[in-house]
XYZ file of C-alpha atoms in Angstrom:
559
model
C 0.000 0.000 0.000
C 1.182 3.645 -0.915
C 1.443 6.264 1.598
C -1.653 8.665 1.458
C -0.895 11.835 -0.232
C 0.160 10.676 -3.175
C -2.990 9.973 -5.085
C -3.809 7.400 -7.371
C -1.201 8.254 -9.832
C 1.828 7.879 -7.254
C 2.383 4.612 -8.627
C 2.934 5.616 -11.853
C 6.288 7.666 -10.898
C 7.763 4.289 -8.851
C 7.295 2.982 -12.569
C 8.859 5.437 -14.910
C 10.675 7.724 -12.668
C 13.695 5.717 -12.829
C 13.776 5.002 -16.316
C 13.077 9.004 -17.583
C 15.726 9.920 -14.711
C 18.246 7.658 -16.482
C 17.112 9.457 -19.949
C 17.450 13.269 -18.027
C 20.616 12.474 -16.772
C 22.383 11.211 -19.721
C 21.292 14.400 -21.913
C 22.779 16.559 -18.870
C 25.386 14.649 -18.541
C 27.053 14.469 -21.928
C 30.207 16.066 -21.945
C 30.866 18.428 -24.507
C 33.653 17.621 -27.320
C 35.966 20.622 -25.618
C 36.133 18.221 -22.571
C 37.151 15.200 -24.247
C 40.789 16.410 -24.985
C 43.343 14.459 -23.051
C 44.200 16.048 -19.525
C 47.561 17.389 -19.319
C 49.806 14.952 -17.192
C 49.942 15.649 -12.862
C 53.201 15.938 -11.774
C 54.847 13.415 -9.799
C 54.921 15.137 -6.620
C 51.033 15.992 -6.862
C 50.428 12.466 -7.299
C 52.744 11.286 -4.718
C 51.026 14.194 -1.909
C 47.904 13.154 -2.887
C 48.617 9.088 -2.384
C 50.242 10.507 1.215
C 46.808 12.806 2.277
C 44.676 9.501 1.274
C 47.141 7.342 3.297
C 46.740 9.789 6.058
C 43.455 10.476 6.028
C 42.610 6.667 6.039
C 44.440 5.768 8.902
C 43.042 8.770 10.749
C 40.092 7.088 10.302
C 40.955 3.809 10.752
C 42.352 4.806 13.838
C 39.262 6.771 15.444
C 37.249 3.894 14.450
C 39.332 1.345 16.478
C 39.743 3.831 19.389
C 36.120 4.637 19.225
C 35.086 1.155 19.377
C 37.359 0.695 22.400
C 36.290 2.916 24.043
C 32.551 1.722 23.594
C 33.671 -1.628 24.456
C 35.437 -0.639 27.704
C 32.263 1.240 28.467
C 30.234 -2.189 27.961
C 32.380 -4.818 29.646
C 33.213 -2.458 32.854
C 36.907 -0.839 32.321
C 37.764 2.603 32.725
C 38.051 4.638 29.582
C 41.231 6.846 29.924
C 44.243 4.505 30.886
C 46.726 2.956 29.167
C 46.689 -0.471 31.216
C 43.028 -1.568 31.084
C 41.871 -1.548 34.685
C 38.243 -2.871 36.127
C 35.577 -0.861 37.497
C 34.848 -2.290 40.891
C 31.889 -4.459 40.715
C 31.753 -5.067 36.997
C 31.493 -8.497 37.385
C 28.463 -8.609 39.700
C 25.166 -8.987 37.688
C 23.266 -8.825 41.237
C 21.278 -10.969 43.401
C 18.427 -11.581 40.349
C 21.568 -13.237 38.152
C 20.550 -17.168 37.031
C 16.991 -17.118 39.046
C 16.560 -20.321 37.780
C 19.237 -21.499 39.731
C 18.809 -19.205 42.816
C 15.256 -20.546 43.613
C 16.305 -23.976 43.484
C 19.555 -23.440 45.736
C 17.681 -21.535 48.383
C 14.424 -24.391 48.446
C 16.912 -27.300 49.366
C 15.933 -28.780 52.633
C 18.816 -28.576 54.151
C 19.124 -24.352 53.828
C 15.601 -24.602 55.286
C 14.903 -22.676 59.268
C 11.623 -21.194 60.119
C 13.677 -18.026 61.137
C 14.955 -17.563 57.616
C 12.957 -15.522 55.336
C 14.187 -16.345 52.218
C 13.641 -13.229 50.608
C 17.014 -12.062 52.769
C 19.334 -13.951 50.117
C 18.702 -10.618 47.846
C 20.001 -8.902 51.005
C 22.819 -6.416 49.653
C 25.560 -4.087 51.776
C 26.027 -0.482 50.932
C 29.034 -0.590 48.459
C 32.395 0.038 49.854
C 34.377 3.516 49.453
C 37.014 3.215 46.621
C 40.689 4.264 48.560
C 43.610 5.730 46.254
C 46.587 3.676 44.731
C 49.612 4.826 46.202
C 52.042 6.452 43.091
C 54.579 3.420 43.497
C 51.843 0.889 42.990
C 50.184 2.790 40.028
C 53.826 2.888 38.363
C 54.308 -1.093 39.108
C 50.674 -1.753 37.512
C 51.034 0.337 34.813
C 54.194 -0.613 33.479
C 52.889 -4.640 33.175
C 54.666 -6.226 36.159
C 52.999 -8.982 38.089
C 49.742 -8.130 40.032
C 51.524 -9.563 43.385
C 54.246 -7.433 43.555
C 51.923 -4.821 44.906
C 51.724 -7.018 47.999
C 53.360 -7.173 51.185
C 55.933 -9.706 51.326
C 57.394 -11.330 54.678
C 61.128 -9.872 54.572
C 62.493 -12.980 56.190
C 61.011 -15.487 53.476
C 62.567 -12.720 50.802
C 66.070 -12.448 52.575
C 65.716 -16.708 52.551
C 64.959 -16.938 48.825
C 67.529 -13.612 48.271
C 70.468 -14.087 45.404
C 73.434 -11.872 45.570
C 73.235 -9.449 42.987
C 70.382 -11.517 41.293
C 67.654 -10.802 43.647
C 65.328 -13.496 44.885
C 65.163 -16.716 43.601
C 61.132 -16.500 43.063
C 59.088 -15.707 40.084
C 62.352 -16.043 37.766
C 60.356 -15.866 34.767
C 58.809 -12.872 35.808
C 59.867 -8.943 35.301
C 60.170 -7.535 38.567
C 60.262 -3.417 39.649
C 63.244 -3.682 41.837
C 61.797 -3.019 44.708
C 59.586 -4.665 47.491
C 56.586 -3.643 49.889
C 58.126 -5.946 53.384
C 56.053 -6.976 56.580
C 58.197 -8.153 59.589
C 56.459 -11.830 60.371
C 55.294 -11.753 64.385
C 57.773 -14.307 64.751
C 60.388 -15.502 62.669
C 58.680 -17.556 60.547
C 58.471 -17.773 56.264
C 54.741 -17.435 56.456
C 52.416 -16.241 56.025
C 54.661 -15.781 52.759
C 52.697 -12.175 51.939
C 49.952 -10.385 52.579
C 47.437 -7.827 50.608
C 48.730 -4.278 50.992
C 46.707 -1.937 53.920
C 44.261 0.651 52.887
C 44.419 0.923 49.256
C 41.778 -0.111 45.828
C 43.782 -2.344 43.559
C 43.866 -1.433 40.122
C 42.193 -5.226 40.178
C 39.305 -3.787 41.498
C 39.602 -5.214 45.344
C 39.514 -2.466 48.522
C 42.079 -3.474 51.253
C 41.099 -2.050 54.819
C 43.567 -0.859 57.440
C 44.638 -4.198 57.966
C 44.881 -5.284 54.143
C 41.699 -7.838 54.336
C 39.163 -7.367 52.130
C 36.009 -5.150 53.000
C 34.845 -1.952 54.492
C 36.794 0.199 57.799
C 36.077 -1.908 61.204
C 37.265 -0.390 64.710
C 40.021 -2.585 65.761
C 38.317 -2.830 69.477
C 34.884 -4.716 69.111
C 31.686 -3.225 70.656
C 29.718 -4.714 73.013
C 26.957 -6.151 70.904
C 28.915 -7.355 68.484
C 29.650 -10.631 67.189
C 33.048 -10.929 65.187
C 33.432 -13.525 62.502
C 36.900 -14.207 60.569
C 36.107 -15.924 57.339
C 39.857 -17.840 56.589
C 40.937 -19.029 53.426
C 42.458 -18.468 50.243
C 41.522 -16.776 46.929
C 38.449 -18.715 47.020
C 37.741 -16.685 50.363
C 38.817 -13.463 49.146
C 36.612 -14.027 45.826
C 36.998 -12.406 42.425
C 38.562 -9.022 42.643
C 36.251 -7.750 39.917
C 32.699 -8.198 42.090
C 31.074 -6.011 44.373
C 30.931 -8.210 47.206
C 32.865 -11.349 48.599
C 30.966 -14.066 49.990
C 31.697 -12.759 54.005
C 30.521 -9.573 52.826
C 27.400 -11.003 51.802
C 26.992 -13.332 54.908
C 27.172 -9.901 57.285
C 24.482 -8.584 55.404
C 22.504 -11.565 55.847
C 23.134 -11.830 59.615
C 22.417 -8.272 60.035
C 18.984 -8.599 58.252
C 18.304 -12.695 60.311
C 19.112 -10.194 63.793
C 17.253 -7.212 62.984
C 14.170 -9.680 63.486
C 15.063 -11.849 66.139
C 17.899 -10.203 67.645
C 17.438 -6.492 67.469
C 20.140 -5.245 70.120
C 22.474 -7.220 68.443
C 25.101 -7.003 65.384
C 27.587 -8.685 63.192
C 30.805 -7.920 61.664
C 32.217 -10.463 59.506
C 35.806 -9.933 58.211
C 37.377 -11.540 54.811
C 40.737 -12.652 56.275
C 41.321 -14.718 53.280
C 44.592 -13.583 50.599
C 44.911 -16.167 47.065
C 47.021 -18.622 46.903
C 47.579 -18.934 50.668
C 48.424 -22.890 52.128
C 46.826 -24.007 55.397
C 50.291 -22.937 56.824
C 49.680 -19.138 55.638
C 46.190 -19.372 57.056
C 47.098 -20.755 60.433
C 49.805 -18.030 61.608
C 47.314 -15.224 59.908
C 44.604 -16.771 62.945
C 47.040 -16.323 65.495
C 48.666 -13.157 64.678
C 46.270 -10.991 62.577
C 42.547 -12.367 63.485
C 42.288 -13.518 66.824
C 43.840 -10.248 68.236
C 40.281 -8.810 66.979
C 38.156 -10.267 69.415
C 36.443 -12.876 66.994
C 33.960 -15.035 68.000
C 34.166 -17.805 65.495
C 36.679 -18.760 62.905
C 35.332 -20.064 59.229
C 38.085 -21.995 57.738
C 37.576 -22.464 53.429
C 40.354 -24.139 51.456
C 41.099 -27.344 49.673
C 42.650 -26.396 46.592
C 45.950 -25.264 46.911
C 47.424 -28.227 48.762
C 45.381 -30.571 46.234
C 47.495 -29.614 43.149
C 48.325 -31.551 40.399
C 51.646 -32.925 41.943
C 49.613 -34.264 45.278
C 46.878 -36.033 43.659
C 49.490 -37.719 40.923
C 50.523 -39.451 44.591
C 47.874 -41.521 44.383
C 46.501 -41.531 40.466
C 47.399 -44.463 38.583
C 47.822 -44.415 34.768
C 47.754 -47.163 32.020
C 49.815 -47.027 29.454
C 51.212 -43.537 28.280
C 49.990 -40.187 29.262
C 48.871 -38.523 25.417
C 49.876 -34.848 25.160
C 47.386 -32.327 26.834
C 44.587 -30.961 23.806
C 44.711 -27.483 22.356
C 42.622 -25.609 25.220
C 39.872 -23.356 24.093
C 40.583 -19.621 24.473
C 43.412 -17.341 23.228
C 43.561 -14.185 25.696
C 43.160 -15.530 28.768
C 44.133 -14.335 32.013
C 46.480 -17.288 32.977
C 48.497 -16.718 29.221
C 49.295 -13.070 30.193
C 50.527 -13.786 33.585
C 52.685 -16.454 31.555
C 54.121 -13.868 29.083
C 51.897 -15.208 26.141
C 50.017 -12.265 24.612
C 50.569 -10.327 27.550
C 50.201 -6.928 25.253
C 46.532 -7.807 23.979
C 44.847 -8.990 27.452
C 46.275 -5.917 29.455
C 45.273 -3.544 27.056
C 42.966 -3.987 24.791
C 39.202 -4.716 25.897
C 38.105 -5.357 22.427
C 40.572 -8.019 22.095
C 39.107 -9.770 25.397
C 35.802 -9.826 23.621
C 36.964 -11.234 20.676
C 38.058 -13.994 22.198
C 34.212 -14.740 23.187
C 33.279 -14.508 19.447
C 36.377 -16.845 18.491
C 35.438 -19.672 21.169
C 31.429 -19.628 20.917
C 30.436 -23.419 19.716
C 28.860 -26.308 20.750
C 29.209 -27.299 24.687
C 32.705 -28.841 25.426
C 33.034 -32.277 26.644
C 36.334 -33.718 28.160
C 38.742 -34.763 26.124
C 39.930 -37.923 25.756
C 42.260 -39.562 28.767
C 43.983 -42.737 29.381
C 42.245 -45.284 31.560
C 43.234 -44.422 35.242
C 42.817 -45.832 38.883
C 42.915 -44.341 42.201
C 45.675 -46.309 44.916
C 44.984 -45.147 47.938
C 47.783 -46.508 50.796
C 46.989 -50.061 51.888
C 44.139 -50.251 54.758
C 42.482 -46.566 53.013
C 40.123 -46.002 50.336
C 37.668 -44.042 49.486
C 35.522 -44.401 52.456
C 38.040 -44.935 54.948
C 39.862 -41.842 57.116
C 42.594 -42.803 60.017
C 43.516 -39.620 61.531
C 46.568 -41.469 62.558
C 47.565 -41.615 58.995
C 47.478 -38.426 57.677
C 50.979 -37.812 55.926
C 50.239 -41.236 53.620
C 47.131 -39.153 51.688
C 47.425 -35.675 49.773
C 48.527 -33.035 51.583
C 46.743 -34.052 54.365
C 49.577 -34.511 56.773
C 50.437 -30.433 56.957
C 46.970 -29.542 56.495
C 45.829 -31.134 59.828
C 48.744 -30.300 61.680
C 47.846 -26.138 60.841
C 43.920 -27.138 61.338
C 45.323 -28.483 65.172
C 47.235 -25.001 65.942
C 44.171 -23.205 64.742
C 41.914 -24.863 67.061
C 44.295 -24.673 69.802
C 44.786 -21.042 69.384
C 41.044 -20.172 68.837
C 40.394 -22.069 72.021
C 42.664 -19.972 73.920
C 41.254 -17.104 72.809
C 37.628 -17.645 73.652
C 36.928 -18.136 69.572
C 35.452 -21.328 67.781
C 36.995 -22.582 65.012
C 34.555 -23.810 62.011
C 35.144 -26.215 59.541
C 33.782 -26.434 55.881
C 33.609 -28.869 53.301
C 35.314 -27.146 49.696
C 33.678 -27.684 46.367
C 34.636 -28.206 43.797
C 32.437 -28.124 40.413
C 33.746 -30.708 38.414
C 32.059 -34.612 37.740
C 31.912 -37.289 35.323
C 30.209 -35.757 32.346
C 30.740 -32.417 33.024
C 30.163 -30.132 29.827
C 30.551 -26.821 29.708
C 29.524 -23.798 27.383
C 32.849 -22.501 25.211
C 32.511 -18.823 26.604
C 31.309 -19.032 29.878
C 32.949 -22.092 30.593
C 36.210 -21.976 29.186
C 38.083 -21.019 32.255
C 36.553 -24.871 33.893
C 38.194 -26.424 31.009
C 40.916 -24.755 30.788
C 41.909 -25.454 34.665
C 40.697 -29.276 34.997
C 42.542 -29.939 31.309
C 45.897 -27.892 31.661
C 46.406 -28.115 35.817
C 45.357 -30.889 36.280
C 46.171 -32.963 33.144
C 45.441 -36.157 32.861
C 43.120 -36.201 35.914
C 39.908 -37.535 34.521
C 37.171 -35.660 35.877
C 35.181 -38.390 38.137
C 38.991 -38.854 39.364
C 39.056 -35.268 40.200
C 35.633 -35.142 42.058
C 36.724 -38.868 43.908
C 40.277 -36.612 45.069
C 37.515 -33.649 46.286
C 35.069 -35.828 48.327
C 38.008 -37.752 49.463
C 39.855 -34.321 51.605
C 36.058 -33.149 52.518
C 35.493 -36.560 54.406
C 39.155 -36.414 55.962
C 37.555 -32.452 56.930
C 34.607 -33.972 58.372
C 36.269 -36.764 60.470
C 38.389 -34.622 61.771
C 36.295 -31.949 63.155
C 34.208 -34.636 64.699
C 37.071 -36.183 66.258
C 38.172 -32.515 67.613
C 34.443 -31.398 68.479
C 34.428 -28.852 65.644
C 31.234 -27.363 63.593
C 31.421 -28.728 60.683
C 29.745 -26.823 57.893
C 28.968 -29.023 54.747
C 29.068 -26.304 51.798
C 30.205 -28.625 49.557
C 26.822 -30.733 49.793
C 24.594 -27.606 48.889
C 26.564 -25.485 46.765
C 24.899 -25.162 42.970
C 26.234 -27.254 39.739
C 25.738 -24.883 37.520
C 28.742 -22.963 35.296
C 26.773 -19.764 35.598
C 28.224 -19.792 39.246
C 31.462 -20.480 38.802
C 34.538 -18.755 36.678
C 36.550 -22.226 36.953
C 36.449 -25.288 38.948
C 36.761 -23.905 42.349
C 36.210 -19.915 42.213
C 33.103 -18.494 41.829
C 31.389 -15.496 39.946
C 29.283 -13.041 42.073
C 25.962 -14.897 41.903
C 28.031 -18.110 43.007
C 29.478 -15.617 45.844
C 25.950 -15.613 47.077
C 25.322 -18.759 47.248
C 28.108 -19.473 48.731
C 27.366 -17.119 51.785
C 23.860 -17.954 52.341
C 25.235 -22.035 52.871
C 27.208 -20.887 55.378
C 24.578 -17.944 56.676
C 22.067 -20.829 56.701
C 24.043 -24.230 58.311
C 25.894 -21.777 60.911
C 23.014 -20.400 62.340
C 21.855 -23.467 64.401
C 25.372 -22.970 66.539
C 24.853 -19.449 66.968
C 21.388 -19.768 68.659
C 23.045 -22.383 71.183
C 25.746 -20.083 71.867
C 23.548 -16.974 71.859
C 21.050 -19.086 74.229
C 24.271 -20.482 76.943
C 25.777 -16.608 76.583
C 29.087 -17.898 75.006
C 29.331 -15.033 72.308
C 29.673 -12.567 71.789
C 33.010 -12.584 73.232
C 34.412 -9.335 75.298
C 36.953 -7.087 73.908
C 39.363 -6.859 77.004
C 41.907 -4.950 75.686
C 42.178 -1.458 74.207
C 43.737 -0.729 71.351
C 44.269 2.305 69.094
C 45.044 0.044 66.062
C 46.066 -3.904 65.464
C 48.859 -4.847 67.486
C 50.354 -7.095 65.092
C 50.305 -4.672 61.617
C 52.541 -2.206 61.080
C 52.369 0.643 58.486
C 53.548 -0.639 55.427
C 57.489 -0.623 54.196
C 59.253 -0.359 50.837
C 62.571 -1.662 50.110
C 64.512 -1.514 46.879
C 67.019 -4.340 45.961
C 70.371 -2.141 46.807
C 69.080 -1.564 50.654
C 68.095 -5.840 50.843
C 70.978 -6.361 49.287
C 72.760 -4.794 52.648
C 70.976 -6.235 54.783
């Protein structure tokens, strides 16, 4: 149908206009004979300015359009806009508490997260977001110019002067471009860990805020009010969560205590502290209890790890192979975090967001199944298996040995202090079958397939529920609360970024398990007056962190 207006002879001009157009234009058009004469020849420098201007002019072009898009892309996917390094905007990773509500309502309706003084409409229970802090020149400088994320960290200066090479520097990171200098802690006592710690009182360029006393999270007093029940959350980079989401998971779990006391406990309040720092052992963990936690009045202790002391290496112990191990598959992905942090393509994934997202356009596909492994066996030691834990026996299985020798000194230090010490089961989302999306699971792959090659995955998850029942025996055996996250958490990729970390809806989840199992030993304590604990002692900040220290390689080189 025509558009009114144009009567009934409109259609008449969508028929011939073109065709007398073509006849108008031709007559106009005709050049007369004067113009036909051959043009007189352009110089050779016109010609060759010319071909320059249209050079120019294209890549000007070229150029705005690939800056313009850049910028539209760092706009998108969260990065600020005007630096030369890309750098996150806190909290661009966190799609909220309505993120996969698919999954949510089916997490939060399992029986065992069930209590009649839980309203479930608390899980979508957020904080007020925490003040940004400046970067501190030096650590600006060491970001920007490309060097390794943890040499912004504290390091303990006796481990450093251990590992130190004369004239070479220390004996660590080899592989890695270092800025010459070092932030130090002096340990409590003289002790290599914890190895390092998070800087105090600063906002990574990662996107993480660091308190006064470099854990992750808002300001706290260092003395403890009255009403006031102090929990430590313990762990590892799992603990501390991804740097890039608004809230860890004992961020979230404050918010839900506040909201669970508010009704039922309206005089009294919660402060829940991340204590956690990546890549940390069970050795790191336990001297960070006794020297940097437990000075803060806490009531209860929340240890979370299993990873780091189930590597590759420790589960190999036990893993049996047949016949010859093939090499490990072409992994999905080409800018990857864990490639820049190995030198490969470092350039592209620390600068350029649009070559971050191409990778998602590259790798999009069919779901990913695991690749093909040789036929494998577990061996446990003789008189073990999968069922069977002897406490006794410890040394013979993993890392299990170390890890309950640090889980005894934290329970014998958080007795002495008044505090509880809570165990958790770790998960880990990996099982036989597992496939996984190419974008938004291409971190899973990559970890279970390159770290942990040839692990089959229902080997994997056998090693996982293997250390959780060794966690559960033993805090039975030492009269423990034993938290079993593990059991509850979701198994779904949309909650995870690889095997074992989790993305901010995951974060949730994770803190409403514990929010939700813990609560049936707070009433009993609440009820026999056991928490919250007294703050005895005065202090005008933490006794055990001092300001923080910089020292370049000529004055560690003199000792």
């Amino acid at each position: 149908m025509l558009e009114a207006g144009f009567g009934q002879d409109a259609s008449w001009l969508l028929v011939y206009a073109p065709r007398r157009l073509r006849l108008v234009t031709r007559r106009v058009c005709t050049p007369p004979l004067t113009l036909l004469a051959a043009p007189k020849t352009m110089p050779k420098s016109t010609k060759r300015r010319r071909l320059l201007t249209k050079l120019a002019l294209s890549a000007v072009v070229t150029l705005s359009t690939v800056v313009g898009a850049e910028m539209v892309i760092r706009a998108i996917d969260g990065y600020r806009l005007f630096t030369w390094r890309l750098v996150p905007v806190a909290g661009r990773a966190d799609a909220g508490a309505d993120a996969a509500q698919d999954v949510t309502r089916a997490f939060v309706a399992q029986e065992a997260l069930q209590r009649a003084d839980v309203d479930p409409a608390w899980f979508k229970v957020t904080p007020p977001p925490v003040p940004t802090l400046p970067l501190p020149a030096e650590m600006a400088a060491v970001y920007q110019a490309g060097y390794f994320d943890m040499f912004n960290y504290q390091w303990n200066e006796l481990l450093l002067r251990s590992l130190w090479v004369p004239g070479k520097g220390p004996a660590i990171g080899e592989r890695l471009a270092n800025p010459g200098a070092f932030w130090v802690f002096p340990p409590i006592e003289p002790k290599l860990h914890p190895r390092y710690r998070f800087p105090l009182s600063v906002t990574l360029p990662s996107g993480i805020t660091l308190n006064d006393w470099g854990f992750r999270g808002r300001q706290m007093a260092v003395d403890k009010a009255r009403k006031v029940v102090r929990i430590a959350c313990v762990g590892a980079s799992t603990t501390v969560d991804d740097h890039q989401v608004a809230f860890s998971y004992p961020e979230l779990l404050e918010g839900f205590l506040d909201a669970w006391a508010a009704r039922h406990h309206p005089d009294l309040d919660f402060e829940v502290i991340n204590a956690g720092c990546e890549g940390y052992s069970s050795t790191d963990i336990a001297e960070t209890v006794r020297h940097h936690v437990l000075p803060l009045a806490i009531d209860y202790v929340v240890y979370y790890e299993g990873a780091n002391q189930m590597q590759q290496p420790h589960v190999m112990r036990h893993l049996r192979i047949e016949g010859e191990v093939p090499p490990k598959p072409p992994l999905t992905g080409i800018l990857d975090a864990k490639a820049a942090v190995q030198g490969e393509r470092q350039w592209l994934y620390q600068h350029l967001a649009s070559a971050r997202r191409l990778q998602t356009v590259l790798v999009r596909g069919a779901p990913i199944a695991e690749p093909t492994k040789p036929p494998q066996h577990i061996e446990w030691p003789d008189g073990l298996d999968d069922d069977t834990v002897d406490l006794t026996r410890a040394g013979e299985v993993l890392a299990l040995g170390t890890i309950m020798t640090d889980l005894e000194q934290m329970r014998a230090d958080t007795a002495a202090a008044g505090a509880t010490l809570v165990m958790t089961s770790y998960h880990w989302f990996v099982h036989a079958g597992l496939k996984v999306t190419p974008v938004h699971g291409e971190r899973i792959f990559r970890q279970i397939n390159d770290d942990y090659w040839p692990v089959s995955y229902a080997s994997l998850q056998r090693f996982g529920a293997h250390e959780n029942r060794w966690f559960e025996t033993w805090a039975k055996a030492h009269d423990v609360p034993f938290l079993d996250v593990a059991k509850v958490m979701p198994e779904d990729e949309r909650c995870y970024t690889d095997a074992i970390h989790k993305t901010a809806i995951g974060s949730r989840c994770h803190a409403w398990a514990v929010f939700c199992l813990l609560l049936p030993r707070l009433e009993q304590d609440l009820a026999a007056n056991k928490v919250p604990l007294p703050d005895t002692r005065a202090d005008a900040r933490h006794p055990n962190i001092p300001p923080m220290r910089r020292k370049t390689y000529a004055e560690i080189e003199r000792g």
